[in-house]
mmCIF file of C-alpha atoms in Angstrom:
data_model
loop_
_atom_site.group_PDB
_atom_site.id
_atom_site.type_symbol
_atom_site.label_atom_id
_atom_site.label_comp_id
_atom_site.label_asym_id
_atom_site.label_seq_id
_atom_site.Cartn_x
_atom_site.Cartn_y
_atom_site.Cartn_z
ATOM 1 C CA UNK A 193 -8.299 -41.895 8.817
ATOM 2 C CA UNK A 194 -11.736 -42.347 7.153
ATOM 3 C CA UNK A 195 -12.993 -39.610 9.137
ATOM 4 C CA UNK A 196 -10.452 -37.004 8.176
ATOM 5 C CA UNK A 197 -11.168 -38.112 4.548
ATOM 6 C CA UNK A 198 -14.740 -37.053 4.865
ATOM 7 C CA UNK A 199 -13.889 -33.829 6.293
ATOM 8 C CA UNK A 200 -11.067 -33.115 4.012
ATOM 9 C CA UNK A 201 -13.961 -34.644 1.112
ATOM 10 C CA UNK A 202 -16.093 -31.563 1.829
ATOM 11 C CA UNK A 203 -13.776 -28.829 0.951
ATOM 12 C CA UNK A 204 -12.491 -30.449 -2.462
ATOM 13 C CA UNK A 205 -14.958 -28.297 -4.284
ATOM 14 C CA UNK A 206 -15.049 -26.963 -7.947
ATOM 15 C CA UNK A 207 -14.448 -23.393 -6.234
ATOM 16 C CA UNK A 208 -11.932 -24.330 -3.456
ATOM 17 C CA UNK A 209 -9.727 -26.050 -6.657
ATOM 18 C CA UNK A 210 -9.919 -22.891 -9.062
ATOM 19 C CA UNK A 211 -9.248 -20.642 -5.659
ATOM 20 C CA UNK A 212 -6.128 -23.042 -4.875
ATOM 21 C CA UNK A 213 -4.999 -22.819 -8.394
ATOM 22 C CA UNK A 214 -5.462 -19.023 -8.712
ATOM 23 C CA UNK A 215 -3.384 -18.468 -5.805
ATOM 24 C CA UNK A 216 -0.848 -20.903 -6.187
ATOM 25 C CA UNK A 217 0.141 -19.338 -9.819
ATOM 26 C CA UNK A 218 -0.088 -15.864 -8.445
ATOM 27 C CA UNK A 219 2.470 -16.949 -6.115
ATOM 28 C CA UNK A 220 4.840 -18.977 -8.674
ATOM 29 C CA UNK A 221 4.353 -16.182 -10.995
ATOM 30 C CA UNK A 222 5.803 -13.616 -8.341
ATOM 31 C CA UNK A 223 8.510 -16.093 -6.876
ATOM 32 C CA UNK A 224 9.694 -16.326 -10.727
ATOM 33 C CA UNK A 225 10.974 -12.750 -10.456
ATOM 34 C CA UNK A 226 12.019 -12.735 -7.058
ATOM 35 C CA UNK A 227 15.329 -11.746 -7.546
ATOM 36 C CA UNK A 228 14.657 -9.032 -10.129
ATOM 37 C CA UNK A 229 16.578 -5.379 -8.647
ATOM 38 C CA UNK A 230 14.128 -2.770 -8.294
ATOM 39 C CA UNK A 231 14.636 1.057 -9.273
ATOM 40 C CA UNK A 232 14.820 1.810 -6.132
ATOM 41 C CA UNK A 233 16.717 -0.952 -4.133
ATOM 42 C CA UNK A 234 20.199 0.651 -4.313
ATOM 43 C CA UNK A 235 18.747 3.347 -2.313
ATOM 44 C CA UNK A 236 17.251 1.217 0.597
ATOM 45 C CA UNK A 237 20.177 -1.442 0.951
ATOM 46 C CA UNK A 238 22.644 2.019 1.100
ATOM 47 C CA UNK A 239 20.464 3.369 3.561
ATOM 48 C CA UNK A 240 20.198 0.338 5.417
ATOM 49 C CA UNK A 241 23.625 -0.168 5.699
ATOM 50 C CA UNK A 242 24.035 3.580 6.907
ATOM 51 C CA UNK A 243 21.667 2.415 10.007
ATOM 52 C CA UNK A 244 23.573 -0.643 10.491
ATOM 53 C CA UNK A 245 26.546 1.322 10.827
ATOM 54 C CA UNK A 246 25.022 3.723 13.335
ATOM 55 C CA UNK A 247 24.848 6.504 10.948
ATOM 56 C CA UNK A 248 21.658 8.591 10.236
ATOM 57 C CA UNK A 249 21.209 7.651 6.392
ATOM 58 C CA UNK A 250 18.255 10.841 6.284
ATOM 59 C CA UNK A 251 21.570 13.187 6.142
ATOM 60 C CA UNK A 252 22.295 11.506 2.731
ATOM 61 C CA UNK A 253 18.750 12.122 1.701
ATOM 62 C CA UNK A 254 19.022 15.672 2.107
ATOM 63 C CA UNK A 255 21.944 15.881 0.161
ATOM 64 C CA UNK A 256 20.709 14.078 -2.082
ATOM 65 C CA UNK A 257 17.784 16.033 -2.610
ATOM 66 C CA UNK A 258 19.845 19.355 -2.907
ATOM 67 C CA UNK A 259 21.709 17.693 -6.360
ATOM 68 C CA UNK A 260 20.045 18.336 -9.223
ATOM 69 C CA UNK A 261 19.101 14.407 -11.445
ATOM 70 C CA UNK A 262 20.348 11.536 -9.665
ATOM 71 C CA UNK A 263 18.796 9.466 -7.311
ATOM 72 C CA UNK A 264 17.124 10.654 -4.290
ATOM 73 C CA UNK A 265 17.927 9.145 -0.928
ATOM 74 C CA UNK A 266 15.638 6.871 1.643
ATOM 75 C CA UNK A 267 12.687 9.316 1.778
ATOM 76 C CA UNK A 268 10.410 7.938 4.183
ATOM 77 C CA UNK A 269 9.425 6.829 7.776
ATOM 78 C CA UNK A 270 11.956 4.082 8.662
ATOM 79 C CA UNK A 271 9.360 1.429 9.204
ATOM 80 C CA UNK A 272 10.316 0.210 6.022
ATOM 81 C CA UNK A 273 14.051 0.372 6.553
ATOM 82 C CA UNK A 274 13.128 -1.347 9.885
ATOM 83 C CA UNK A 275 11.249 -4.100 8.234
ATOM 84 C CA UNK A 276 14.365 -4.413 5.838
ATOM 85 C CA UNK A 277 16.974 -4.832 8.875
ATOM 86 C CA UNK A 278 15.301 -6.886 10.622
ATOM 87 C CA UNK A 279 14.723 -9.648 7.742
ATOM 88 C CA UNK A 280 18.428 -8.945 7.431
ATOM 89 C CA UNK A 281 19.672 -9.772 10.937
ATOM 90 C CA UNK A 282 17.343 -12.881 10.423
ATOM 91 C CA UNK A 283 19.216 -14.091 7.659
ATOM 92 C CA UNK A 284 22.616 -13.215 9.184
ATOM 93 C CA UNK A 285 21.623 -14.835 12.078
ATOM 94 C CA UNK A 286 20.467 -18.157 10.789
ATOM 95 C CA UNK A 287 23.682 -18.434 9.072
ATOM 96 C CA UNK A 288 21.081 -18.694 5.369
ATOM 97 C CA UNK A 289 22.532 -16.135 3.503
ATOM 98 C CA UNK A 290 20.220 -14.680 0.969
ATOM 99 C CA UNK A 291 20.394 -11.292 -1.173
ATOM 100 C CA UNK A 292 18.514 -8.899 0.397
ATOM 101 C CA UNK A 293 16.875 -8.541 -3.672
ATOM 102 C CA UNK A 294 15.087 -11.376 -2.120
ATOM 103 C CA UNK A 295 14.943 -11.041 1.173
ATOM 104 C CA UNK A 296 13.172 -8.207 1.276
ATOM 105 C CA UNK A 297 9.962 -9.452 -0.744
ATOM 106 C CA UNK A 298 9.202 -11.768 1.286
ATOM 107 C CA UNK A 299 6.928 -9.523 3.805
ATOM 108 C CA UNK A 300 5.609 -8.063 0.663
ATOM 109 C CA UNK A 301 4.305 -11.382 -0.683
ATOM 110 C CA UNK A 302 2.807 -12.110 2.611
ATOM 111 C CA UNK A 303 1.225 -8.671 2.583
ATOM 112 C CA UNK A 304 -0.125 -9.219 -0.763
ATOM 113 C CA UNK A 305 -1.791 -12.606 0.446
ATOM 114 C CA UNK A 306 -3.162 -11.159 3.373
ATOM 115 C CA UNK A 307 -4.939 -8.008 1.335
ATOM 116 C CA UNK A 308 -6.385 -10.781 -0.449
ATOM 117 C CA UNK A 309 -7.927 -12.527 2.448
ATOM 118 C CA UNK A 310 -9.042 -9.120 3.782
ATOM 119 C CA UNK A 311 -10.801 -8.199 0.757
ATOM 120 C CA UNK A 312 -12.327 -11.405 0.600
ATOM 121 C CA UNK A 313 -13.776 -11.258 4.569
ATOM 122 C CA UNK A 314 -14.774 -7.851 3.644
ATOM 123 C CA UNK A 315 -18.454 -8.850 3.041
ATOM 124 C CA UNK A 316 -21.050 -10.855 3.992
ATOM 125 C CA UNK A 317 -21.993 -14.641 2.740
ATOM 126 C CA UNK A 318 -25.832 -13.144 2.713
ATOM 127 C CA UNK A 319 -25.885 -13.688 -1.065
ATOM 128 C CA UNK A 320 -23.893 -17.601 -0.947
ATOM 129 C CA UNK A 321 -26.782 -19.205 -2.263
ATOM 130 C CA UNK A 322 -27.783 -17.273 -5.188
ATOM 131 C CA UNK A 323 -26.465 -18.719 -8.761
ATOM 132 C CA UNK A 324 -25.039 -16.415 -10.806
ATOM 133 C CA UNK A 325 -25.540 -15.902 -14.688
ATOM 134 C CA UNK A 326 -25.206 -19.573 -16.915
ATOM 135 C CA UNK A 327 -23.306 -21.084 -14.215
ATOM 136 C CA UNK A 328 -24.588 -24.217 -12.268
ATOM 137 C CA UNK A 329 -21.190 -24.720 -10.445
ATOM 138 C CA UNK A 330 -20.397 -21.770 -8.365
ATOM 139 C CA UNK A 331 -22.689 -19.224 -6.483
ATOM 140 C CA UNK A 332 -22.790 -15.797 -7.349
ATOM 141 C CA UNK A 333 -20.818 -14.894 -4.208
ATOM 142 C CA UNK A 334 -18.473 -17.820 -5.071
ATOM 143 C CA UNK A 335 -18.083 -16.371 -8.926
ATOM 144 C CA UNK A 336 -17.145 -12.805 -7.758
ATOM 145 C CA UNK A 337 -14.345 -13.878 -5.543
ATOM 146 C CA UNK A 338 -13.086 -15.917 -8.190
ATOM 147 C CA UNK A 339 -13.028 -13.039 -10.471
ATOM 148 C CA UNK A 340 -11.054 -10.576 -7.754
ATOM 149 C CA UNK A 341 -8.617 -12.891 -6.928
ATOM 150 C CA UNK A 342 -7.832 -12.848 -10.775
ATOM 151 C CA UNK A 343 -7.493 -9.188 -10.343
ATOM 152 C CA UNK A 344 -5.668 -8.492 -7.515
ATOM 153 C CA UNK A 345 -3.381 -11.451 -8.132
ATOM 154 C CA UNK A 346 -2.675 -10.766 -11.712
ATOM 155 C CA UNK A 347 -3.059 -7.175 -11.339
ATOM 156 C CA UNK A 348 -1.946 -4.908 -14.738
ATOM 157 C CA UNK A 349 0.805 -3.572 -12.842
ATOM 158 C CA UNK A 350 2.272 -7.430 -12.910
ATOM 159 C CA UNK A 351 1.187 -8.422 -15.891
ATOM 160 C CA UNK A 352 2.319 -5.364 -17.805
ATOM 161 C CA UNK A 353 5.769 -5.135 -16.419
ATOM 162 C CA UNK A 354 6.152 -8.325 -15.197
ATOM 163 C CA UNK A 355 8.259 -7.116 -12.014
ATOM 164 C CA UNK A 356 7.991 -7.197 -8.291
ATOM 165 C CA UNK A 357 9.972 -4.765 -6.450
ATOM 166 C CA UNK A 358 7.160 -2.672 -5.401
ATOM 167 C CA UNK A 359 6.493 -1.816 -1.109
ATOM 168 C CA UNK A 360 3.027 -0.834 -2.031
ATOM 169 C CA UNK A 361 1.395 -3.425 -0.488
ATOM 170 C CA UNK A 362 2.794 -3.034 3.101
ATOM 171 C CA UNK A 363 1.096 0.085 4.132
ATOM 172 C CA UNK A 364 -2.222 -1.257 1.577
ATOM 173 C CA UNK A 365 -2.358 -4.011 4.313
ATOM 174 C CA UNK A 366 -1.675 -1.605 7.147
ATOM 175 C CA UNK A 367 -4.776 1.089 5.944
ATOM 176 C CA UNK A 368 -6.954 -2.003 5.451
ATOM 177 C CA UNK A 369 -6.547 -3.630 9.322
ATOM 178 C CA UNK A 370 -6.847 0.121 10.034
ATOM 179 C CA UNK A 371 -10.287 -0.051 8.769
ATOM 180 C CA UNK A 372 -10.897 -3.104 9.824
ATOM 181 C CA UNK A 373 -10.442 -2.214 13.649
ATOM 182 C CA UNK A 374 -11.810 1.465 12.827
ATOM 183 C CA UNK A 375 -15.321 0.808 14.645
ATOM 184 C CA UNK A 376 -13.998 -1.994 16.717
ATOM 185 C CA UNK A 377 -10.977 -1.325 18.359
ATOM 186 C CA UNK A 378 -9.913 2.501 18.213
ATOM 187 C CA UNK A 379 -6.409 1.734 19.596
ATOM 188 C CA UNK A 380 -5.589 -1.231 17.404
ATOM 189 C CA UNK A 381 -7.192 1.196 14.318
ATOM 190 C CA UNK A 382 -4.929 4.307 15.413
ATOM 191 C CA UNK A 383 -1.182 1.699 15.101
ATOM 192 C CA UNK A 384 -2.270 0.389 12.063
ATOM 193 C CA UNK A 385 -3.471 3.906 10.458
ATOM 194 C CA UNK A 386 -0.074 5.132 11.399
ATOM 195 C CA UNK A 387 1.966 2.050 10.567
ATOM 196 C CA UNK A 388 0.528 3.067 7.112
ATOM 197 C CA UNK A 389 1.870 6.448 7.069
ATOM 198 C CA UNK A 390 4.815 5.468 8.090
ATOM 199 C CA UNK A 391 5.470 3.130 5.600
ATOM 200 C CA UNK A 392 3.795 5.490 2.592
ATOM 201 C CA UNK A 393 2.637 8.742 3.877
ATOM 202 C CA UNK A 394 -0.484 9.147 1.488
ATOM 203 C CA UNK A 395 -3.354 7.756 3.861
ATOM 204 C CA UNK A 396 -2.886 10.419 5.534
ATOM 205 C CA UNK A 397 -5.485 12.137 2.584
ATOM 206 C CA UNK A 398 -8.089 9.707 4.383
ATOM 207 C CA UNK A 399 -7.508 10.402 8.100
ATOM 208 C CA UNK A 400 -10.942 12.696 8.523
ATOM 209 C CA UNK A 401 -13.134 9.335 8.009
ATOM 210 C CA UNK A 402 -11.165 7.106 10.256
ATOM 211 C CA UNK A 403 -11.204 9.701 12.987
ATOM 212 C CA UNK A 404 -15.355 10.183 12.350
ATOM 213 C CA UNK A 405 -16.121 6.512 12.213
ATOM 214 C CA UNK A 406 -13.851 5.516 15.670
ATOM 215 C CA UNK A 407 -15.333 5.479 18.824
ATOM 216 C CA UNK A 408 -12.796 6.625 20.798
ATOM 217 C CA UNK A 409 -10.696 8.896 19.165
ATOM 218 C CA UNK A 410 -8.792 10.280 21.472
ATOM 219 C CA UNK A 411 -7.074 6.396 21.791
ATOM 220 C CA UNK A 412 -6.803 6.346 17.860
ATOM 221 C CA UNK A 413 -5.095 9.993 18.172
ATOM 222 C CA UNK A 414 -2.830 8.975 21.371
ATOM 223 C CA UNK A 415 -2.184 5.335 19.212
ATOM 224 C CA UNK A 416 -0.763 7.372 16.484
ATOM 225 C CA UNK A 417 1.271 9.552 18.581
ATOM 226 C CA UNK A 418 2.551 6.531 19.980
ATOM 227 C CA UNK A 419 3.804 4.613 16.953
ATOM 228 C CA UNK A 420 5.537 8.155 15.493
ATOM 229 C CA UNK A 421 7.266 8.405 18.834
ATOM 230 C CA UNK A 422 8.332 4.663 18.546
ATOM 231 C CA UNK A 423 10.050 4.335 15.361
ATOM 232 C CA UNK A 424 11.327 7.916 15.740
ATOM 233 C CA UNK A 425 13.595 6.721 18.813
ATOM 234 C CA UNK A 426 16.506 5.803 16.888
ATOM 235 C CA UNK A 427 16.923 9.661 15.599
ATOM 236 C CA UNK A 428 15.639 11.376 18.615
ATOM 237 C CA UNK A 429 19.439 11.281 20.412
ATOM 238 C CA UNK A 430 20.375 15.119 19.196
ATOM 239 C CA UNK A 431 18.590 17.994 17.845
ATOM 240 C CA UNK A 432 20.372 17.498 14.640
ATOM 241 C CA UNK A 433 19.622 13.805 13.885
ATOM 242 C CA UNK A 434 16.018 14.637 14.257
ATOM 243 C CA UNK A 435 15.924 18.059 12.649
ATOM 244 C CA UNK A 436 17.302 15.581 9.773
ATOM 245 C CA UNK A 437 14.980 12.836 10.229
ATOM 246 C CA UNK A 438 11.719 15.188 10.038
ATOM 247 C CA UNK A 439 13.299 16.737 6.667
ATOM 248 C CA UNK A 440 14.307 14.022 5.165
ATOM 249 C CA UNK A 441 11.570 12.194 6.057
ATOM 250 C CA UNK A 442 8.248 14.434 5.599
ATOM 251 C CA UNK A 443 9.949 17.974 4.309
ATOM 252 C CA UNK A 444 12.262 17.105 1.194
ATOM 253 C CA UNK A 445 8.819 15.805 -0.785
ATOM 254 C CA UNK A 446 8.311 19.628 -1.385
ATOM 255 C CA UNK A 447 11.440 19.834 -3.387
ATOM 256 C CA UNK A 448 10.385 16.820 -6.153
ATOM 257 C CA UNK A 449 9.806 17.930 -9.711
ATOM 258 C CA UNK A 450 7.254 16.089 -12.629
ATOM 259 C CA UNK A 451 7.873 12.346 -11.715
ATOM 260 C CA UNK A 452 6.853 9.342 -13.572
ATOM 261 C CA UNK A 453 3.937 9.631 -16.308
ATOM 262 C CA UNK A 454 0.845 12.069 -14.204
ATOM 263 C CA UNK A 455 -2.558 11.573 -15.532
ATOM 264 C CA UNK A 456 -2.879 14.992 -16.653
ATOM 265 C CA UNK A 457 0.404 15.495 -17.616
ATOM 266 C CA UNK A 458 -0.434 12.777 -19.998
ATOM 267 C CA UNK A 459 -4.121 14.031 -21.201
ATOM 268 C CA UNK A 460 -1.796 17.341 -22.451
ATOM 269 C CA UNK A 461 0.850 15.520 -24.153
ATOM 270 C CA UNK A 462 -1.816 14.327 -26.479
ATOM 271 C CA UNK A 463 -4.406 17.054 -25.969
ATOM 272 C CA UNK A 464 -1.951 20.021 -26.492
ATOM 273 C CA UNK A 465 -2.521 20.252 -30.494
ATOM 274 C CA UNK A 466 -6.274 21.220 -29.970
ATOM 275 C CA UNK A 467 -5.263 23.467 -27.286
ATOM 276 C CA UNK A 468 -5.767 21.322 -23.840
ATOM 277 C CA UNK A 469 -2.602 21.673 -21.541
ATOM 278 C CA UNK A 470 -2.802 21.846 -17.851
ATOM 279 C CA UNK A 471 0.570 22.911 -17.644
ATOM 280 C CA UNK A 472 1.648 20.418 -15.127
ATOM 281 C CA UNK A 473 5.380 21.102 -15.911
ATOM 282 C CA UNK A 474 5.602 24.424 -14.922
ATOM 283 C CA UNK A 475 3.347 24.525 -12.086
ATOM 284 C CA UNK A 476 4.496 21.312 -10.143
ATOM 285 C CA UNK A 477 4.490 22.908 -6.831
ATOM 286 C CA UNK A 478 1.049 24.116 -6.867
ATOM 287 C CA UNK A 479 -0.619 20.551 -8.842
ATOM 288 C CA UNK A 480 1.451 18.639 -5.548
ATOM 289 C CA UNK A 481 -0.200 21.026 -2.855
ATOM 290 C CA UNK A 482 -4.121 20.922 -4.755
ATOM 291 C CA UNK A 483 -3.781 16.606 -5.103
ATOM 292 C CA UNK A 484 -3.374 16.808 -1.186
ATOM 293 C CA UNK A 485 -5.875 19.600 -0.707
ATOM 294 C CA UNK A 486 -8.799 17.909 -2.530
ATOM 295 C CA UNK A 487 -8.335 14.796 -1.990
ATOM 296 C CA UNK A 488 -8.360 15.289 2.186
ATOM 297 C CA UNK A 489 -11.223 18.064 1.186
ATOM 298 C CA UNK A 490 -13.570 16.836 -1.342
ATOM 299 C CA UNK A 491 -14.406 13.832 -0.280
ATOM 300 C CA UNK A 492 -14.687 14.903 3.360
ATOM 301 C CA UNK A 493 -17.102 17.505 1.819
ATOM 302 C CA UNK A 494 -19.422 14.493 0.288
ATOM 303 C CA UNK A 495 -19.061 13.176 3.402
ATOM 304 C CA UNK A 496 -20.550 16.117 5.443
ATOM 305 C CA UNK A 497 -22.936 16.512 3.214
ATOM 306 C CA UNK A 498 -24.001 12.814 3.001
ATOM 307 C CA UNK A 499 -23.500 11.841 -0.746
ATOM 308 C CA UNK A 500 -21.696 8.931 0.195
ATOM 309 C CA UNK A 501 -22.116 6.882 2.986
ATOM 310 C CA UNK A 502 -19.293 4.259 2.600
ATOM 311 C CA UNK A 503 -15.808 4.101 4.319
ATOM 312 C CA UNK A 504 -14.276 2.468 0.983
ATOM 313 C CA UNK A 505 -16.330 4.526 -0.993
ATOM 314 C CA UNK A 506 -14.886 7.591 0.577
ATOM 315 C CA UNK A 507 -11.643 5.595 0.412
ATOM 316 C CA UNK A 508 -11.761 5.106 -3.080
ATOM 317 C CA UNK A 509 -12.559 8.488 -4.304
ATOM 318 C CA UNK A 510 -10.231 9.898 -1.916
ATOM 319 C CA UNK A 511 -7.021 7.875 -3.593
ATOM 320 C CA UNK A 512 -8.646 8.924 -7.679
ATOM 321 C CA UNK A 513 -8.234 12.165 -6.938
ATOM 322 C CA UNK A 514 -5.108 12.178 -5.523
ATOM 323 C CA UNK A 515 -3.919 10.150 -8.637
ATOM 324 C CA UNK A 516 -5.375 12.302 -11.221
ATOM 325 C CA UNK A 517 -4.141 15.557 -10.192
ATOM 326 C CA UNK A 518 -0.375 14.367 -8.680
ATOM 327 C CA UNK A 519 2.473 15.558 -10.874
ATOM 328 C CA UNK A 520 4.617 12.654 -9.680
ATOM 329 C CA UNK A 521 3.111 9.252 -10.833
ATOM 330 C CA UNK A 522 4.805 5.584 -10.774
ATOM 331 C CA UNK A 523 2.933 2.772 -12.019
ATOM 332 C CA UNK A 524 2.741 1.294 -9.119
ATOM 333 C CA UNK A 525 0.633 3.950 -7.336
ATOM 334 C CA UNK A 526 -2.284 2.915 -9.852
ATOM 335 C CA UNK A 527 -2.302 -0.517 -7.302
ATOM 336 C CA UNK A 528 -4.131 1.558 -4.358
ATOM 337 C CA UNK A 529 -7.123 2.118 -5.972
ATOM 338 C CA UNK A 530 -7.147 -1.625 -6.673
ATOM 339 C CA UNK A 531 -7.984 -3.141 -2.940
ATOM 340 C CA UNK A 532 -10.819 0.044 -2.276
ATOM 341 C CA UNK A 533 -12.470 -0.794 -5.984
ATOM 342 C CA UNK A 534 -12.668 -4.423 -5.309
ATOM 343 C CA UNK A 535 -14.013 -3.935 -1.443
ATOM 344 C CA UNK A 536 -16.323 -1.642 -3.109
ATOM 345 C CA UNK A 537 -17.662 -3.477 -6.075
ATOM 346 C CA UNK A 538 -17.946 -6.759 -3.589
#
């Protein structure tokens, strides 16, 4: 017993406590609002249901995309609607029944946590024993984790709204074990770069520096050929279920129109009086194609040409470009520069 006491004795630190505390009301603060309805979970629980059912729930998204206002049906991969079921049947089959309200932020919690630990493992200990500033408690090292568990935990997008019924951090995780495994493990790199897409199909912007940095590409190429054939099973039984699936999927994203509050879209609203308006309203369709274009481009381009160096880096700038010059912009998309700024400034 004494034994365990000592070992247990050496991890009670100042820093361990704080760490521990930091955490644990990050997670209170999150469980608090647990049951909060999101914007958009009407859509997923209908769409779920659809699948349950055995119908393809991508022919209501097309529909639903053809009506002007309203809400738009389940426009994405179905990992996530996979994810969704399957915490479902759990529930169901336990005989707990819990709203899926809840339910269904349970793997995003745990993805949250895990970012957190990835970030965290992202660098070396090299600096450990350097003090930092005033302080004569923590390290340097041990001060700047401190600090970005404070930010990612409490991140504005929480603290301003105080809500959680964001996905976001699903395919965050995914893109990060991506990169982890990029130099390591091509294969392992390739499902987890196109588990990402599939849950959110932005990372596909970054795909030129995860294919550079692999090893063995072809397996990352043939990984990701893999996973879309996978999850695409379920609406690969007729031509029409999977002309369906592909539209409303990847093609109905053409049709959307100015969406949330755009950077620039912004800048103009308060610019326009002395003459600055970049017109973001009435040339949607071209802003949405040029946030794709130069974000996969531009910082491929600094790549090439060796300005910078750095996977998160090119990561980083990548995702700010993206966000500055989209014409559809939710809050929450501001969270995925959040895990590539604190990588980089660690």
């Amino acid at each position: 017993m004494m034994n365990l006491l000592n070992k247990l004795k050496k991890y009670i630190t100042p820093y361990n406590i704080i760490v521990f505390f930091i955490i644990f009301v990050g997670i209170i603060l999150r469980l608090l609002v647990f049951d909060k309805q999101g914007g958009d979970y009407t859509t997923y629980k209908e769409a779920m249901d659809l699948f349950h059912k055995g119908y393809n729930p991508y022919n209501k998204t097309i529909s639903s995309f053809g009506v002007g206002g309203g809400e738009h049906g389940y426009a994405y991969f179905p990992t996530l609607l996979y994810i969704q079921y399957f915490v479902w049947l759990i529930s169901n089959w336990s005989g707990i029944i819990i709203s899926t309200v809840i339910l269904w932020k349970i793997p995003v919690l745990i993805a949250d946590l895990l970012i957190l630990f990835l970030i965290l493992k992202s660098s070396s200990n090299k600096d450990k024993d350097d003090r930092f500033g005033l302080t004569k408690i923590f390290t340097g090292y041990e001060l700047l984790k401190i600090i970005i568990c404070i930010f990612w935990l409490f991140n504005p997008y929480l603290i301003s709204r105080y809500d959680y019924s964001l996905y976001d951090p699903l395919f965050l995780l995914c893109l990060l074990l991506s990169l982890k495994f990029n130099e390591k493990n091509s294969t392992l790199s390739g499902v987890f770069y196109a588990l990402s897409v599939s849950l959110k199909t932005i990372p596909m912007i970054v795909l030129p520096i995860l294919l550079l940095k692999t090893p063995r590409k072809m397996n990352f190429i043939l990984s990701c050929i893999f996973v879309f054939i996978t999850i695409s099973i379920p609406f690969m039984g007729n031509k029409y279920d999977f002309l369906n699936y592909i539209d409303g999927s990847i093609l109905v994203h053409s049709e959307r129109q100015l969406q949330g509050r755009p950077i620039l879209t912004w800048i103009s609203y308060n610019t326009s009086s002395i003459g600055i308006n970049f017109l973001q309203t009435d040339y949607t369709s071209i802003y949405s194609m040029t946030a794709l274009f130069a974000s996969f481009a531009i910082p491929f381009l600094l790549y090439i040409f060796k300005i910078i160096k750095n996977t998160n880096t090119y990561i980083l700038i990548s995702f700010a470009i993206y966000l500055l010059l989209t014409p559809v912009l939710s809050r929450t998309h501001m969270l995925w520069l959040l895990p590539w700024l604190l990588v980089y400034i660690y």
